GROMACS .gro file of C-alpha atoms in nm:
model
  388
    1MET     CA    1  22.399  14.982   9.484
    2THR     CA    2  22.195  14.773   9.195
    3GLY     CA    3  22.272  14.388   9.157
    4ARG     CA    4  22.288  14.163   8.868
    5ALA     CA    5  22.230  13.838   8.794
    6PRO     CA    6  22.475  13.567   8.911
    7ALA     CA    7  22.669  13.401   8.668
    8PRO     CA    8  22.709  13.026   8.567
    9GLY     CA    9  22.812  12.821   8.871
   10ARG     CA   10  22.811  13.108   9.128
   11ARG     CA   11  22.441  13.141   9.180
   12HIS     CA   12  22.492  13.293   9.540
   13VAL     CA   13  22.688  13.571   9.423
   14LEU     CA   14  22.506  13.900   9.542
   15TYR     CA   15  22.809  14.133   9.508
   16ALA     CA   16  23.155  14.074   9.332
   17ALA     CA   17  23.337  14.393   9.375
   18ALA     CA   18  23.690  14.350   9.556
   19ALA     CA   19  23.743  14.359   9.932
   20GLY     CA   20  23.752  14.744  10.093
   21THR     CA   21  24.056  14.865  10.301
   22ALA     CA   22  24.149  14.689  10.574
   23ALA     CA   23  24.058  14.855  10.944
   24ALA     CA   24  24.258  15.177  11.010
   25PHE     CA   25  24.251  15.112  11.368
   26THR     CA   26  24.394  14.832  11.599
   27PRO     CA   27  24.106  14.567  11.600
   28ALA     CA   28  23.984  14.457  11.938
   29PRO     CA   29  24.030  14.047  11.965
   30LEU     CA   30  23.804  13.752  11.829
   31ALA     CA   31  23.549  13.667  12.021
   32SER     CA   32  23.649  13.382  12.259
   33ALA     CA   33  23.496  13.105  12.480
   34ALA     CA   34  23.526  13.118  12.818
   35PRO     CA   35  23.396  12.867  13.089
   36GLU     CA   36  23.109  12.951  13.302
   37PRO     CA   37  22.774  12.781  13.372
   38ALA     CA   38  22.550  12.687  13.121
   39ALA     CA   39  22.216  12.910  13.107
   40GLY     CA   40  21.893  12.755  13.024
   41PRO     CA   41  21.632  12.849  12.831
   42GLY     CA   42  21.411  13.091  12.937
   43ARG     CA   43  21.632  13.247  13.214
   44THR     CA   44  21.532  13.613  13.310
   45GLY     CA   45  21.621  13.921  13.491
   46THR     CA   46  21.953  13.935  13.275
   47PRO     CA   47  21.979  14.276  13.108
   48TRP     CA   48  22.057  14.203  12.726
   49SER     CA   49  22.090  14.507  12.505
   50ALA     CA   50  22.183  14.535  12.130
   51SER     CA   51  22.550  14.503  12.065
   52TRP     CA   52  22.516  14.482  11.666
   53ALA     CA   53  22.203  14.493  11.485
   54THR     CA   54  22.100  14.570  11.164
   55ALA     CA   55  21.714  14.658  10.949
   56GLN     CA   56  21.579  14.430  10.671
   57THR     CA   57  21.428  14.510  10.371
   58ALA     CA   58  21.257  14.309  10.149
   59PRO     CA   59  21.455  14.165   9.851
   60THR     CA   60  21.416  14.283   9.488
   61ALA     CA   61  21.457  14.139   9.125
   62ASP     CA   62  21.821  14.312   9.198
   63ASP     CA   63  21.874  14.060   9.508
   64PRO     CA   64  21.861  13.749   9.302
   65LEU     CA   65  21.990  13.554   9.583
   66ALA     CA   66  21.774  13.700   9.893
   67SER     CA   67  21.478  13.658   9.599
   68ALA     CA   68  21.515  13.308   9.516
   69GLY     CA   69  21.611  13.179   9.880
   70LEU     CA   70  21.822  12.913   9.977
   71THR     CA   71  21.836  12.521   9.977
   72ASP     CA   72  22.053  12.396  10.250
   73GLY     CA   73  22.269  12.722  10.254
   74LEU     CA   74  22.498  12.819  10.534
   75CYS     CA   75  22.550  13.190  10.580
   76THR     CA   76  22.842  13.304  10.769
   77ALA     CA   77  22.863  13.655  10.900
   78ARG     CA   78  23.169  13.828  11.054
   79LEU     CA   79  22.996  14.108  11.289
   80ARG     CA   80  23.169  14.407  11.504
   81LEU     CA   81  23.018  14.419  11.850
   82SER     CA   82  23.007  14.679  12.041
   83ALA     CA   83  22.936  14.592  12.393
   84GLY     CA   84  23.040  14.247  12.504
   85GLY     CA   85  22.980  13.963  12.776
   86ARG     CA   86  22.757  13.656  12.727
   87VAL     CA   87  22.581  13.662  12.352
   88ARG     CA   88  22.276  13.496  12.206
   89LEU     CA   89  22.084  13.572  11.848
   90ARG     CA   90  21.821  13.714  11.685
   91TYR     CA   91  21.687  13.619  11.373
   92ALA     CA   92  21.368  13.791  11.153
   93HIS     CA   93  21.166  13.770  10.828
   94ALA     CA   94  21.017  14.105  10.829
   95PHE     CA   95  20.874  14.038  10.449
   96GLY     CA   96  20.854  13.666  10.468
   97ALA     CA   97  20.562  13.448  10.332
   98ALA     CA   98  20.585  13.174  10.492
   99PRO     CA   99  20.808  13.021  10.828
  100VAL     CA  100  21.145  12.937  10.766
  101LEU     CA  101  21.395  12.685  10.972
  102VAL     CA  102  21.681  12.798  11.143
  103GLY     CA  103  22.015  12.589  11.205
  104PRO     CA  104  22.195  12.418  11.300
  105VAL     CA  105  22.399  12.771  11.397
  106THR     CA  106  22.709  12.847  11.615
  107ALA     CA  107  22.833  13.167  11.699
  108GLY     CA  108  23.204  13.201  11.811
  109GLY     CA  109  23.220  12.824  11.719
  110ARG     CA  110  23.004  12.747  12.006
  111PRO     CA  111  22.661  12.568  11.933
  112VAL     CA  112  22.369  12.772  11.946
  113THR     CA  113  22.029  12.659  12.059
  114PHE     CA  114  21.689  12.791  12.065
  115ALA     CA  115  21.463  12.678  12.367
  116GLY     CA  116  21.717  12.391  12.412
  117ARG     CA  117  21.679  12.265  12.085
  118PRO     CA  118  21.956  12.302  11.771
  119GLN     CA  119  21.692  12.453  11.560
  120GLY     CA  120  21.413  12.692  11.539
  121TRP     CA  121  21.141  12.788  11.347
  122LEU     CA  122  21.076  13.155  11.227
  123ALA     CA  123  20.797  13.238  11.157
  124ALA     CA  124  20.688  13.497  10.869
  125GLY     CA  125  20.677  13.857  10.965
  126ALA     CA  126  20.804  13.759  11.333
  127SER     CA  127  21.138  13.722  11.485
  128LEU     CA  128  21.349  13.420  11.674
  129THR     CA  129  21.579  13.474  12.003
  130SER     CA  130  21.803  13.181  12.056
  131ASP     CA  131  21.898  13.089  12.407
  132PRO     CA  132  22.257  13.217  12.567
  133VAL     CA  133  22.473  13.080  12.407
  134ALA     CA  134  22.682  12.866  12.672
  135GLY     CA  135  23.055  12.882  12.738
  136LEU     CA  136  23.076  13.181  12.540
  137ARG     CA  137  23.144  13.537  12.629
  138VAL     CA  138  23.300  13.849  12.398
  139PRO     CA  139  23.494  14.148  12.469
  140ASP     CA  140  23.349  14.479  12.408
  141GLY     CA  141  23.421  14.576  12.033
  142SER     CA  142  23.537  14.214  11.965
  143LEU     CA  143  23.456  14.054  11.592
  144LEU     CA  144  23.207  13.787  11.613
  145THR     CA  145  23.167  13.480  11.348
  146VAL     CA  146  22.776  13.336  11.301
  147ALA     CA  147  22.746  13.054  11.082
  148THR     CA  148  22.379  12.991  11.015
  149ARG     CA  149  22.243  12.658  10.827
  150LEU     CA  150  21.921  12.706  10.663
  151PRO     CA  151  21.808  12.378  10.533
  152GLY     CA  152  21.507  12.513  10.342
  153PRO     CA  153  21.368  12.552  10.066
  154THR     CA  154  21.332  12.880  10.197
  155GLY     CA  155  21.125  13.092   9.940
  156PRO     CA  156  21.256  13.437   9.951
  157LEU     CA  157  21.447  13.594  10.250
  158SER     CA  158  21.408  13.935  10.443
  159PHE     CA  159  21.755  14.049  10.436
  160HIS     CA  160  21.987  14.335  10.504
  161ARG     CA  161  22.143  14.469  10.134
  162ASN     CA  162  22.463  14.617  10.191
  163THR     CA  163  22.596  14.622  10.565
  164HIS     CA  164  22.944  14.745  10.428
  165ALA     CA  165  23.108  14.445  10.544
  166TRP     CA  166  23.219  14.085  10.402
  167HIS     CA  167  23.046  13.755  10.473
  168THR     CA  168  22.986  13.443  10.269
  169VAL     CA  169  22.693  13.258  10.179
  170ASP     CA  170  22.758  12.856  10.064
  171GLY     CA  171  23.168  13.015  10.038
  172VAL     CA  172  23.067  13.277   9.805
  173ARG     CA  173  23.204  13.638   9.968
  174THR     CA  174  22.866  13.866  10.002
  175ARG     CA  175  22.845  14.257  10.172
  176SER     CA  176  22.478  14.108  10.256
  177VAL     CA  177  22.309  13.916  10.605
  178LEU     CA  178  22.014  13.711  10.582
  179LEU     CA  179  21.786  13.678  10.835
  180LEU     CA  180  22.043  13.748  11.111
  181THR     CA  181  21.929  14.067  11.265
  182GLY     CA  182  22.080  14.114  11.603
  183VAL     CA  183  22.343  13.980  11.851
  184GLU     CA  184  22.220  14.049  12.186
  185THR     CA  185  22.482  14.085  12.496
  186THR     CA  186  22.499  14.125  12.862
  187GLY     CA  187  22.773  14.333  12.933
  188ALA     CA  188  22.693  14.719  12.846
  189ARG     CA  189  22.788  14.960  13.086
  190GLY     CA  190  22.729  15.284  12.907
  191PRO     CA  191  22.464  15.431  12.665
  192VAL     CA  192  22.219  15.183  12.523
  193LEU     CA  193  22.165  15.376  12.148
  194ALA     CA  194  22.024  15.290  11.838
  195VAL     CA  195  22.080  15.470  11.515
  196LEU     CA  196  21.762  15.501  11.295
  197GLY     CA  197  21.943  15.644  10.949
  198ASP     CA  198  22.017  15.608  10.606
  199SER     CA  199  22.319  15.543  10.397
  200ILE     CA  200  22.521  15.717  10.600
  201ALA     CA  201  22.432  15.552  10.907
  202GLU     CA  202  22.479  15.243  10.745
  203GLY     CA  203  22.856  15.322  10.600
  204THR     CA  204  22.892  15.440  10.258
  205GLY     CA  205  23.143  15.617  10.223
  206THR     CA  206  23.370  15.450  10.427
  207PRO     CA  207  23.558  15.148  10.289
  208ASP     CA  208  23.399  14.785  10.333
  209ASP     CA  209  23.511  14.585  10.661
  210ALA     CA  210  23.698  14.850  10.817
  211ASP     CA  211  23.471  14.961  11.080
  212LEU     CA  212  23.458  15.317  11.041
  213ARG     CA  213  23.100  15.413  11.032
  214TRP     CA  214  23.029  15.641  11.280
  215PRO     CA  215  22.816  15.429  11.504
  216ASP     CA  216  23.102  15.237  11.517
  217GLN     CA  217  23.328  15.516  11.584
  218LEU     CA  218  23.079  15.655  11.848
  219ALA     CA  219  23.090  15.284  12.052
  220ARG     CA  220  23.456  15.289  12.050
  221ARG     CA  221  23.489  15.642  12.220
  222LEU     CA  222  23.170  15.554  12.479
  223SER     CA  223  23.321  15.280  12.683
  224GLY     CA  224  23.115  14.943  12.701
  225SER     CA  225  22.809  15.112  12.503
  226ALA     CA  226  22.598  14.900  12.303
  227VAL     CA  227  22.470  15.092  11.990
  228ALA     CA  228  22.258  14.945  11.716
  229ASN     CA  229  22.285  15.048  11.327
  230LEU     CA  230  21.963  15.043  11.166
  231GLY     CA  231  22.079  15.244  10.907
  232ILE     CA  232  21.892  15.146  10.536
  233SER     CA  233  22.066  15.298  10.216
  234GLY     CA  234  21.806  15.523  10.058
  235ASN     CA  235  21.567  15.557  10.344
  236ARG     CA  236  21.286  15.865  10.419
  237LEU     CA  237  21.147  15.990  10.661
  238LEU     CA  238  20.785  15.940  10.508
  239ARG     CA  239  20.790  15.737  10.181
  240ASP     CA  240  20.818  15.387  10.133
  241SER     CA  241  21.004  15.202   9.871
  242ASP     CA  242  21.071  14.877   9.686
  243ARG     CA  243  21.435  14.917   9.718
  244PHE     CA  244  21.512  15.148  10.011
  245GLY     CA  245  21.239  14.964  10.234
  246PRO     CA  246  20.927  15.118  10.480
  247SER     CA  247  20.973  15.475  10.571
  248ALA     CA  248  21.136  15.534  10.916
  249GLN     CA  249  20.784  15.559  11.077
  250ALA     CA  250  20.637  15.252  10.854
  251ARG     CA  251  20.954  15.028  11.077
  252PHE     CA  252  20.993  15.212  11.406
  253ASP     CA  253  20.805  14.990  11.596
  254ARG     CA  254  20.994  14.652  11.450
  255ASP     CA  255  21.354  14.790  11.398
  256VAL     CA  256  21.361  15.036  11.738
  257LEU     CA  257  21.110  14.938  11.971
  258SER     CA  258  21.199  14.546  11.919
  259LEU     CA  259  21.564  14.607  12.102
  260PRO     CA  260  21.597  14.504  12.446
  261GLY     CA  261  21.760  14.722  12.721
  262LEU     CA  262  21.770  15.014  12.467
  263ARG     CA  263  21.765  15.365  12.632
  264THR     CA  264  21.790  15.682  12.361
  265VAL     CA  265  21.728  15.644  11.945
  266LEU     CA  266  21.919  15.850  11.771
  267VAL     CA  267  21.728  15.979  11.450
  268HIS     CA  268  21.967  16.048  11.170
  269LEU     CA  269  21.789  16.072  10.826
  270GLY     CA  270  21.562  16.314  10.600
  271VAL     CA  271  21.820  16.384  10.316
  272ASN     CA  272  21.688  16.127  10.128
  273ASP     CA  273  21.342  16.294  10.161
  274LEU     CA  274  21.492  16.610   9.980
  275HIS     CA  275  21.651  16.436   9.636
  276HIS     CA  276  21.470  16.112   9.590
  277LEU     CA  277  21.145  16.082   9.368
  278PRO     CA  278  20.900  16.223   9.444
  279VAL     CA  279  21.102  16.465   9.618
  280GLU     CA  280  20.923  16.635   9.946
  281ARG     CA  281  20.949  17.005   9.935
  282ASP     CA  282  20.738  17.092  10.243
  283PRO     CA  283  20.941  17.115  10.526
  284ALA     CA  284  20.635  17.116  10.742
  285ARG     CA  285  20.574  16.735  10.692
  286MET     CA  286  20.922  16.634  10.721
  287VAL     CA  287  20.919  16.853  11.120
  288ALA     CA  288  20.584  16.665  11.134
  289ALA     CA  289  20.707  16.336  11.113
  290TYR     CA  290  21.047  16.384  11.322
  291ARG     CA  291  20.781  16.514  11.586
  292GLN     CA  292  20.578  16.174  11.557
  293LEU     CA  293  20.928  15.973  11.589
  294ALA     CA  294  20.967  16.167  11.889
  295LEU     CA  295  20.654  16.137  12.063
  296ARG     CA  296  20.695  15.743  11.983
  297ALA     CA  297  21.014  15.711  12.158
  298ARG     CA  298  20.949  15.924  12.443
  299SER     CA  299  20.571  15.690  12.492
  300ALA     CA  300  20.853  15.415  12.486
  301GLY     CA  301  21.067  15.598  12.800
  302LEU     CA  302  21.303  15.652  12.548
  303ARG     CA  303  21.486  15.947  12.527
  304VAL     CA  304  21.558  16.093  12.141
  305VAL     CA  305  21.817  16.292  11.973
  306GLY     CA  306  21.778  16.459  11.654
  307ALA     CA  307  22.051  16.475  11.392
  308THR     CA  308  22.054  16.798  11.175
  309ILE     CA  309  22.073  16.738  10.818
  310ALA     CA  310  22.394  16.741  10.606
  311PRO     CA  311  22.493  16.970  10.314
  312PHE     CA  312  22.498  16.751   9.969
  313GLU     CA  313  22.606  17.035   9.689
  314GLY     CA  314  22.761  16.856   9.491
  315TRP     CA  315  22.526  16.513   9.492
  316THR     CA  316  22.401  16.418   9.095
  317ARG     CA  317  21.992  16.535   9.263
  318TRP     CA  318  22.098  16.794   9.452
  319THR     CA  319  21.960  17.177   9.380
  320PRO     CA  320  21.937  17.503   9.556
  321GLU     CA  321  21.508  17.455   9.656
  322ALA     CA  322  21.623  17.117   9.861
  323ASP     CA  323  21.877  17.314  10.024
  324ALA     CA  324  21.655  17.544  10.120
  325VAL     CA  325  21.404  17.316  10.270
  326ARG     CA  326  21.717  17.102  10.437
  327ARG     CA  327  21.804  17.480  10.622
  328GLU     CA  328  21.428  17.537  10.723
  329VAL     CA  329  21.417  17.188  10.833
  330ASN     CA  330  21.738  17.249  10.988
  331GLU     CA  331  21.678  17.574  11.223
  332GLU     CA  332  21.355  17.398  11.351
  333VAL     CA  333  21.569  17.071  11.461
  334ARG     CA  334  21.793  17.314  11.669
  335THR     CA  335  21.517  17.489  11.860
  336GLY     CA  336  21.488  17.170  12.125
  337ARG     CA  337  21.096  17.177  12.030
  338LEU     CA  338  21.137  16.835  11.833
  339PHE     CA  339  21.395  16.621  12.031
  340ASP     CA  340  21.529  16.598  12.361
  341ALA     CA  341  21.869  16.686  12.243
  342VAL     CA  342  22.013  16.771  11.909
  343ALA     CA  343  22.336  16.620  11.730
  344ASP     CA  344  22.487  16.919  11.479
  345PHE     CA  345  22.606  16.706  11.210
  346ASP     CA  346  22.520  16.984  10.961
  347ALA     CA  347  22.733  17.210  11.167
  348ALA     CA  348  23.023  16.927  11.211
  349LEU     CA  349  23.042  16.883  10.853
  350ARG     CA  350  22.992  17.189  10.611
  351ASP     CA  351  23.236  17.389  10.434
  352PRO     CA  352  23.221  17.725  10.639
  353ASP     CA  353  23.288  17.881  10.309
  354ARG     CA  354  23.010  17.696  10.104
  355PRO     CA  355  22.772  17.587  10.343
  356SER     CA  356  22.574  17.408  10.131
  357ARG     CA  357  22.837  17.157  10.075
  358LEU     CA  358  23.026  16.910  10.279
  359LEU     CA  359  23.402  17.049  10.388
  360PRO     CA  360  23.649  16.853  10.145
  361ALA     CA  361  23.809  16.689  10.360
  362TYR     CA  362  23.496  16.531  10.499
  363ASP     CA  363  23.339  16.444  10.146
  364SER     CA  364  23.361  16.094  10.022
  365GLY     CA  365  23.393  16.187   9.689
  366ASP     CA  366  22.988  16.232   9.572
  367GLY     CA  367  22.899  16.526   9.766
  368LEU     CA  368  22.696  16.316   9.970
  369HIS     CA  369  22.811  16.089  10.162
  370PRO     CA  370  23.095  16.153  10.415
  371GLY     CA  371  23.480  15.944  10.363
  372PRO     CA  372  23.615  15.820  10.694
  373GLU     CA  373  23.721  16.118  10.847
  374GLY     CA  374  23.348  16.260  10.826
  375HIS     CA  375  23.252  16.021  11.001
  376THR     CA  376  23.452  16.060  11.286
  377ALA     CA  377  23.343  16.424  11.301
  378ILE     CA  378  22.983  16.300  11.292
  379ALA     CA  379  23.077  16.045  11.598
  380ALA     CA  380  23.278  16.349  11.774
  381ALA     CA  381  22.878  16.536  11.735
  382VAL     CA  382  22.726  16.359  11.947
  383ASP     CA  383  22.746  16.457  12.315
  384PRO     CA  384  22.762  16.180  12.578
  385GLY     CA  385  22.584  16.355  12.847
  386HIS     CA  386  22.307  16.345  12.572
  387LEU     CA  387  22.290  15.969  12.572
  388ARG     CA  388  22.152  15.778  12.897
   0.00000   0.00000   0.00000
């Protein structure tokens, strides 16, 4: 999505589209406070995992708010969690040039501290993890509101451009989340999974605020699972982009290996290499990229699941040549020589009468991005037995 300059008096507007369709399922309860002993800073031995996560990019000229930064700004994010339990927050400034003061912060209406203090300094290029939020426990699948004051002036802010959910900055609605990259909880009883993905994992094709992205649907299928959605629209395996962020290989250590408690990573990337300029026409290069991601995951003790690339005939930049590369790459993924297991999204989504395109019932309308029913099919194509 292309940003636009803010209108007078509304300098904090990032996106001004109408609100998305309401969720198509019965929502889980809001996060709530429950009496418990306060945990002091530095407590160790607690099994934290990423219940909600996002991956950052640097702002561009089309992102006026994140580019300009904030002075005494208040960012309020409403986040759908996966696993419940006790809560702590993680902030990051992957593309920052100067430290940023974070705080005061509240989560679920409770004050958040950093080493016992209401504010913490977030270094450029680094992350900042809060103390466990005293008195707060959340159920699986809950909706948590996090309010973050940034005294500033911050300068340009690292952010996630479009979460396909609505938040606010100084009371003005936006789909972007600034600096906040994770909500970590202690209650994961099932698989702990990171999805390294592109716009499909991010949620393009699903209504805003509906929580119908396929990683959300997978988390609801797997009771007690923690699923971190690291999808970035436009992201590629092999090439960086000012707009769409570093390649999956370049961001793997920061976005994936930094997550606590992680057991499995699912790689859902590749279609953008086939149609974004310059296009990739050598399937061997893509296969080599997958192999490197798998090697790095296994070296960190993780199980790695690879997804096949779904068809995209009907997309504006689709070509028969791109589809031939896609099919060749998919055949290599299916051999089992690259990943520990395979999630065959191509087989789950394609039209059997025309395998180069999505089944019409699964197409959001642009030929590339599945709609809500397509996201349901993707989630169903992930075998729980392949996840630790």
